[in-house]
Coordinates of C-alpha atoms in Angstrom, one line a residue:
M1 CA -73.2 146.2 40.5
F2 CA -75.6 149.2 39.9
G3 CA -77.6 148.3 36.8
A4 CA -75.6 145.2 36.0
G5 CA -77.1 142.7 33.5
M6 CA -78.8 139.5 34.7
N7 CA -80.2 136.4 33.4
A8 CA -83.9 137.1 32.9
E9 CA -84.8 133.4 33.4
T10 CA -83.5 133.4 37.1
T11 CA -85.0 135.4 39.8
P12 CA -83.5 134.2 43.1
H13 CA -83.9 137.6 45.0
C14 CA -87.6 137.8 44.0
T15 CA -88.1 134.2 45.3
A16 CA -86.2 134.8 48.6
L17 CA -88.1 138.0 49.3
G18 CA -91.5 136.6 48.3
F19 CA -92.0 138.8 45.1
D20 CA -94.3 136.5 43.2
D21 CA -96.7 137.7 40.4
K22 CA -99.3 138.6 42.9
R23 CA -97.1 140.5 45.2
I24 CA -95.7 142.5 42.2
Q25 CA -99.1 143.5 41.2
E26 CA -99.8 144.5 44.9
V27 CA -96.7 146.9 44.8
L28 CA -97.7 148.4 41.4
S29 CA -101.2 148.9 42.6
M30 CA -100.0 150.5 45.8
L31 CA -97.9 153.1 43.8
R32 CA -100.8 153.3 41.3
L33 CA -98.5 152.4 38.3
G34 CA -100.3 151.2 35.3
E35 CA -100.2 150.8 31.5
E36 CA -100.3 154.6 31.0
H37 CA -97.0 154.9 32.9
R38 CA -95.4 152.3 30.6
A39 CA -96.5 154.4 27.6
I40 CA -95.1 157.7 29.2
A41 CA -91.8 155.9 30.2
D42 CA -91.4 154.9 26.4
R43 CA -91.8 158.6 25.5
I44 CA -89.4 159.8 28.1
R45 CA -86.8 157.3 26.7
T46 CA -87.4 158.2 23.0
Q47 CA -88.0 162.0 23.4
V48 CA -85.7 162.9 26.3
I49 CA -83.2 160.2 27.1
A50 CA -82.3 158.8 23.7
G51 CA -79.0 160.1 22.5
R52 CA -78.4 162.2 25.7
A53 CA -78.0 159.4 28.4
D54 CA -74.1 160.1 28.7
E55 CA -74.7 163.9 28.9
L56 CA -77.5 163.7 31.5
V57 CA -75.4 161.3 33.8
D58 CA -72.4 163.5 33.2
R59 CA -74.3 166.5 34.7
C60 CA -74.2 164.9 38.2
F61 CA -71.7 162.1 38.2
T62 CA -68.6 164.2 39.1
A63 CA -70.6 165.6 42.1
F64 CA -71.7 162.3 43.0
A65 CA -68.1 160.8 42.8
R66 CA -67.0 163.4 45.5
T67 CA -69.6 162.1 48.1
R68 CA -68.4 160.6 51.2
G69 CA -68.2 156.8 50.7
F70 CA -67.8 156.8 46.9
S71 CA -64.4 155.2 47.5
L72 CA -66.2 152.0 48.6
I73 CA -68.1 151.8 45.3
E74 CA -64.9 152.5 43.3
R75 CA -63.2 149.7 45.2
S76 CA -66.1 147.2 44.9
F77 CA -67.3 147.8 41.4
G78 CA -65.0 150.4 39.7
A79 CA -65.9 153.9 39.0
K80 CA -66.1 153.5 35.3
S81 CA -68.1 150.3 35.4
F82 CA -70.5 152.0 37.9
K83 CA -70.9 155.0 35.6
R84 CA -71.5 152.9 32.6
A85 CA -74.0 150.9 34.4
W86 CA -75.8 154.0 35.5
I87 CA -76.0 155.4 31.9
N88 CA -77.3 151.9 30.7
R89 CA -80.0 151.9 33.4
L90 CA -81.0 155.5 32.4
R91 CA -81.3 154.4 28.8
R92 CA -83.6 151.7 30.0
F93 CA -85.6 154.0 32.3
G94 CA -89.1 152.4 33.2
L95 CA -88.7 149.7 30.7
D96 CA -90.8 146.6 31.7
F97 CA -91.2 147.9 35.1
D98 CA -94.1 145.6 35.7
T99 CA -92.0 142.4 35.2
K100 CA -90.3 140.1 37.6
E101 CA -87.1 140.6 35.8
Y102 CA -87.2 144.4 36.7
F103 CA -87.7 143.7 40.3
E104 CA -85.0 141.1 40.4
E105 CA -82.4 143.5 38.9
R106 CA -83.0 146.1 41.6
L107 CA -83.2 143.6 44.4
A108 CA -80.0 142.0 43.3
T109 CA -78.3 145.4 43.1
A110 CA -79.3 146.3 46.6
A111 CA -78.1 142.9 48.0
A112 CA -74.7 143.6 46.3
F113 CA -74.4 146.9 48.0
A114 CA -75.4 145.4 51.4
R115 CA -72.8 142.7 50.9
A116 CA -70.2 145.3 50.1
K117 CA -71.3 147.2 53.2
I118 CA -72.1 150.4 51.2
H119 CA -74.5 152.6 52.9
L120 CA -78.1 152.6 51.5
S121 CA -78.0 156.3 51.0
L122 CA -75.3 155.8 48.5
L123 CA -77.4 153.5 46.6
H124 CA -80.5 155.7 46.7
L125 CA -78.6 158.8 45.7
P126 CA -78.3 157.9 41.9
Y127 CA -82.0 157.4 41.8
F128 CA -82.6 160.8 43.3
L129 CA -80.1 162.3 40.9
T130 CA -81.7 160.5 37.9
Q131 CA -85.1 161.9 39.1
E132 CA -83.6 165.4 39.2
I133 CA -82.0 165.4 35.8
L134 CA -85.1 163.8 34.1
I135 CA -87.3 166.5 35.9
E136 CA -84.9 169.3 34.6
A137 CA -84.9 167.8 31.1
L138 CA -88.6 167.5 30.9
S139 CA -89.2 170.9 32.2
E140 CA -86.8 172.3 29.4
K141 CA -88.5 170.2 26.8
F142 CA -92.0 171.2 27.6
N143 CA -91.3 174.8 28.7
D144 CA -93.5 174.8 31.8
R145 CA -96.7 173.7 29.8
A146 CA -98.3 172.4 32.9
T147 CA -100.9 170.1 31.5
T148 CA -98.5 168.3 29.2
L149 CA -95.6 168.3 31.7
W150 CA -97.3 166.9 34.7
P151 CA -98.1 163.3 33.5
F152 CA -94.3 163.0 32.7
L153 CA -93.3 164.3 36.1
N154 CA -95.8 162.1 37.8
A155 CA -94.4 159.0 36.0
V156 CA -90.9 160.0 37.0
L157 CA -91.8 160.3 40.6
K158 CA -93.7 157.0 40.6
L159 CA -91.0 155.1 38.9
T160 CA -88.4 156.6 41.3
S161 CA -90.6 155.5 44.2
L162 CA -90.7 151.9 42.9
D163 CA -86.9 151.8 42.6
L164 CA -86.4 153.2 46.0
Y165 CA -88.8 150.6 47.4
L166 CA -87.2 147.7 45.7
T167 CA -83.7 148.8 46.7
A168 CA -84.7 149.1 50.4
E169 CA -86.4 145.8 50.2
G170 CA -83.3 144.2 48.8
Y171 CA -80.9 145.9 51.1
R172 CA -82.9 144.4 54.1
L173 CA -80.8 146.3 56.7
P174 CA -82.0 148.5 59.6
E175 CA -82.3 151.6 57.5
L176 CA -86.0 152.3 58.1
D177 CA -85.4 155.8 59.7
E178 CA -83.3 156.8 56.7
L179 CA -85.8 155.5 54.2
E180 CA -88.5 157.3 55.8
G181 CA -86.5 160.6 55.5
D182 CA -86.0 159.8 51.7
L183 CA -89.7 159.2 51.3
D184 CA -90.3 162.5 53.0
K185 CA -88.1 164.3 50.5
L186 CA -90.0 162.6 47.7
R187 CA -93.3 163.6 49.1
Q188 CA -92.1 167.1 49.4
E189 CA -90.7 167.1 46.0
T190 CA -94.0 165.8 44.6
F191 CA -95.8 168.5 46.6
R192 CA -93.5 171.2 45.2
L193 CA -93.8 170.1 41.6
R194 CA -97.6 169.8 41.8
R195 CA -97.8 173.4 43.3
R196 CA -95.4 174.6 40.6
T197 CA -97.6 173.1 37.7
S198 CA -100.9 174.1 39.3
I199 CA -100.6 177.2 41.6
D200 CA -100.1 180.9 40.6
E201 CA -97.1 181.7 42.7
L202 CA -98.0 185.4 43.4
T203 CA -101.4 184.8 44.7
G204 CA -101.5 181.1 45.9
L205 CA -104.6 180.6 43.7
M206 CA -104.9 178.1 40.9
N207 CA -103.0 179.2 37.8
Y208 CA -104.7 179.6 34.4
A209 CA -104.0 176.0 33.2
K210 CA -105.2 174.4 36.4
L211 CA -108.3 176.7 36.3
M212 CA -109.3 175.8 32.9
E213 CA -108.9 172.1 33.7
S214 CA -111.0 172.3 36.8
L215 CA -113.7 174.4 35.1
E216 CA -113.9 171.8 32.3
Q217 CA -114.2 169.0 34.8
Q218 CA -117.0 170.9 36.7
I219 CA -119.0 171.6 33.5
N220 CA -118.8 167.9 32.6
R221 CA -120.0 167.0 36.1
A222 CA -122.9 169.4 35.8
R223 CA -123.9 167.8 32.4
R224 CA -123.8 164.3 33.8
R225 CA -125.9 165.2 36.9
G226 CA -128.2 167.6 35.1
H227 CA -128.2 171.4 35.0
E228 CA -131.4 171.9 37.1
S229 CA -130.3 169.8 40.0
N230 CA -126.6 170.8 39.9
P231 CA -126.5 174.5 38.6
L232 CA -122.9 176.0 38.0
C233 CA -122.1 179.6 38.1
L234 CA -119.1 181.6 37.3
I235 CA -117.7 184.9 38.3
M236 CA -115.3 186.9 36.3
S237 CA -113.8 189.8 38.4
D238 CA -111.3 192.5 37.5
L239 CA -109.4 195.1 39.7
D240 CA -110.6 198.6 39.0
F241 CA -107.9 201.2 38.0
F242 CA -105.1 198.5 38.6
K243 CA -103.0 200.3 36.1
K244 CA -103.2 203.4 38.0
I245 CA -102.1 201.6 41.2
N246 CA -99.0 200.3 39.4
D247 CA -98.2 203.7 37.9
T248 CA -98.6 205.4 41.2
Y249 CA -97.0 203.0 43.7
G250 CA -94.9 200.7 41.4
H251 CA -95.2 197.2 40.4
M252 CA -94.1 195.6 43.7
V253 CA -97.0 197.3 45.5
G254 CA -99.2 196.2 42.7
D255 CA -98.2 192.6 43.3
L256 CA -99.0 193.0 47.0
V257 CA -102.5 194.4 46.1
L258 CA -103.1 191.4 43.8
R259 CA -102.2 189.0 46.8
H260 CA -104.3 191.1 49.2
V261 CA -107.3 190.9 46.9
A262 CA -106.8 187.2 46.5
G263 CA -107.0 186.7 50.1
R264 CA -110.2 188.9 50.3
I265 CA -111.9 186.8 47.5
K266 CA -110.9 183.5 49.5
S267 CA -112.5 184.9 52.6
A268 CA -115.7 185.7 50.9
T269 CA -116.3 182.4 49.2
R270 CA -117.0 178.9 50.3
D271 CA -114.6 176.1 50.9
F272 CA -115.7 174.2 47.8
D273 CA -115.6 177.1 45.4
L274 CA -112.8 177.1 42.9
I275 CA -110.8 180.4 42.5
G276 CA -108.1 181.0 40.0
R277 CA -106.0 183.9 38.5
F278 CA -107.4 184.1 35.0
G279 CA -104.5 186.5 34.1
G280 CA -103.2 189.9 35.0
E281 CA -105.6 191.5 37.5
E282 CA -108.5 189.2 36.5
F283 CA -109.8 186.4 38.8
V284 CA -112.4 183.7 38.1
I285 CA -114.5 181.9 40.8
V286 CA -116.3 178.7 39.8
M287 CA -119.3 177.8 42.0
M288 CA -120.9 174.4 41.9
N289 CA -124.5 173.7 43.1
T290 CA -125.1 177.4 42.8
D291 CA -127.9 179.2 41.0
L292 CA -127.9 182.6 39.5
A293 CA -129.4 184.3 42.6
L294 CA -126.9 182.8 45.0
G295 CA -124.0 183.4 42.5
E296 CA -124.9 187.0 42.4
A297 CA -125.1 187.1 46.2
I298 CA -121.6 185.6 46.5
A299 CA -120.3 188.1 44.0
E300 CA -121.8 191.0 45.9
R301 CA -120.2 189.6 49.2
I302 CA -116.8 189.5 47.4
R303 CA -117.3 193.0 46.0
E304 CA -118.1 194.4 49.5
G305 CA -115.4 192.5 51.1
V306 CA -112.7 194.0 48.7
M307 CA -114.1 197.5 49.0
K308 CA -114.2 197.5 52.8
A309 CA -110.6 196.4 53.2
P310 CA -108.3 198.9 51.6
F311 CA -104.7 197.8 51.2
H312 CA -102.3 199.3 53.7
V313 CA -98.5 199.5 53.1
K314 CA -96.1 201.9 54.7
Q315 CA -97.7 205.2 54.7
Y316 CA -100.2 204.4 51.9
N317 CA -103.8 203.5 52.4
I318 CA -104.9 202.2 48.8
P319 CA -108.5 201.7 48.1
V320 CA -109.3 198.7 46.0
T321 CA -112.5 197.8 44.2
L322 CA -113.6 195.0 41.9
S323 CA -116.0 194.9 38.9
L324 CA -117.7 191.5 38.6
G325 CA -119.7 189.6 36.0
V326 CA -121.8 186.6 36.9
A327 CA -123.1 184.0 34.3
M328 CA -124.8 180.7 34.9
L329 CA -123.9 177.6 32.7
R330 CA -126.6 176.9 30.1
Q331 CA -127.6 173.5 28.7
G332 CA -125.0 172.3 26.3
E333 CA -122.7 175.3 26.9
N334 CA -118.9 174.9 26.9
K335 CA -116.5 176.8 29.0
E336 CA -115.4 179.3 26.4
S337 CA -119.0 180.6 25.9
L338 CA -119.5 180.7 29.7
L339 CA -116.3 182.5 30.3
E340 CA -117.2 185.0 27.4
R341 CA -120.6 185.9 28.9
A342 CA -119.2 186.5 32.3
D343 CA -116.5 188.6 30.8
A344 CA -119.0 190.6 28.9
A345 CA -121.0 191.2 32.1
M346 CA -117.9 192.2 33.9
Y347 CA -117.2 194.8 31.2
E348 CA -120.7 196.0 31.6
A349 CA -119.9 196.6 35.3
K350 CA -117.0 198.6 34.2
R351 CA -118.8 200.7 31.8
S352 CA -121.6 201.3 34.5
G353 CA -119.3 202.9 36.8
R354 CA -117.2 200.0 38.2
N355 CA -117.3 198.6 41.8
R356 CA -120.4 196.7 41.0
V357 CA -121.9 193.3 40.1
V358 CA -123.5 192.6 36.7
V359 CA -125.4 189.5 35.9
A360 CA -125.2 188.2 32.4
S361 CA -128.5 189.3 30.6
D362 CA -128.6 185.8 28.7
S363 CA -128.1 183.7 31.8

């Protein structure tokens, strides 16, 4: 039965399928599941699932019970028993996932489904639904705080992958094509969630949280390798007269202009440069292995590229320009100081007439 209890001292399905301690560790290594995921799973159980397991399963059980083939589950295990087992499994989400007992329970569940001739997709569906309700609950709890949310989502995806793998192994029927489809869906979901937590939806560039995380990483890298041999430059850019564009043509056109400028910036930079939307109409470019002279040259190339490509929409031909400030990372400097100096240089470009590049005087 789905999530049925078992004698932890006997693991016949693990033995039959060759899941000894070495193979268990190989599976966990393949999925990159480690001690940190055990700690995160504990937090998910205590902070998200505790006291809500019945409610979370209720969200999707009615729809699940209407799926084609559920009558086989009802006849084989009983609807109430199946639901209660699902709730109990949710309460134990990720608990002791690195043990032979955890593997045995999932292999035994799959074998029971195979013996009852219940399709593998019906066994997999509760795992996908559990993943969906946990993702929804985590998103509600952390309110799209990307840096906090992503480790939890990553753990949910990895533990779901482990369960899907084990149930497929236990089932041992010719369902490889369907399994591949399930894994494709999981990969697509992973990609979608990764984009959601790191990409600005309007421009396709890094969002603020991902930008700050990446900048911190590159500053640490420059410190480790030495500033002289690995200089780092940062450009802060801002659209000139963007409020006027919004007021004149409307916010929808303003959004299209932002997307257009993001594309022009990408065209003027190198593949390894990091580009993010800092907020509103401001963009930041992080350039590794780039001294001040090269950083200024790239900023000028961005400025010219934007200026020479006005935005065309319907009957409008909208000129767009950027003001840019460039600063190079100093010895021992943190990201806040670097951003502040680049921002000050950018505002100096604004005061000096806009559509120009200014290098921070203290770089």
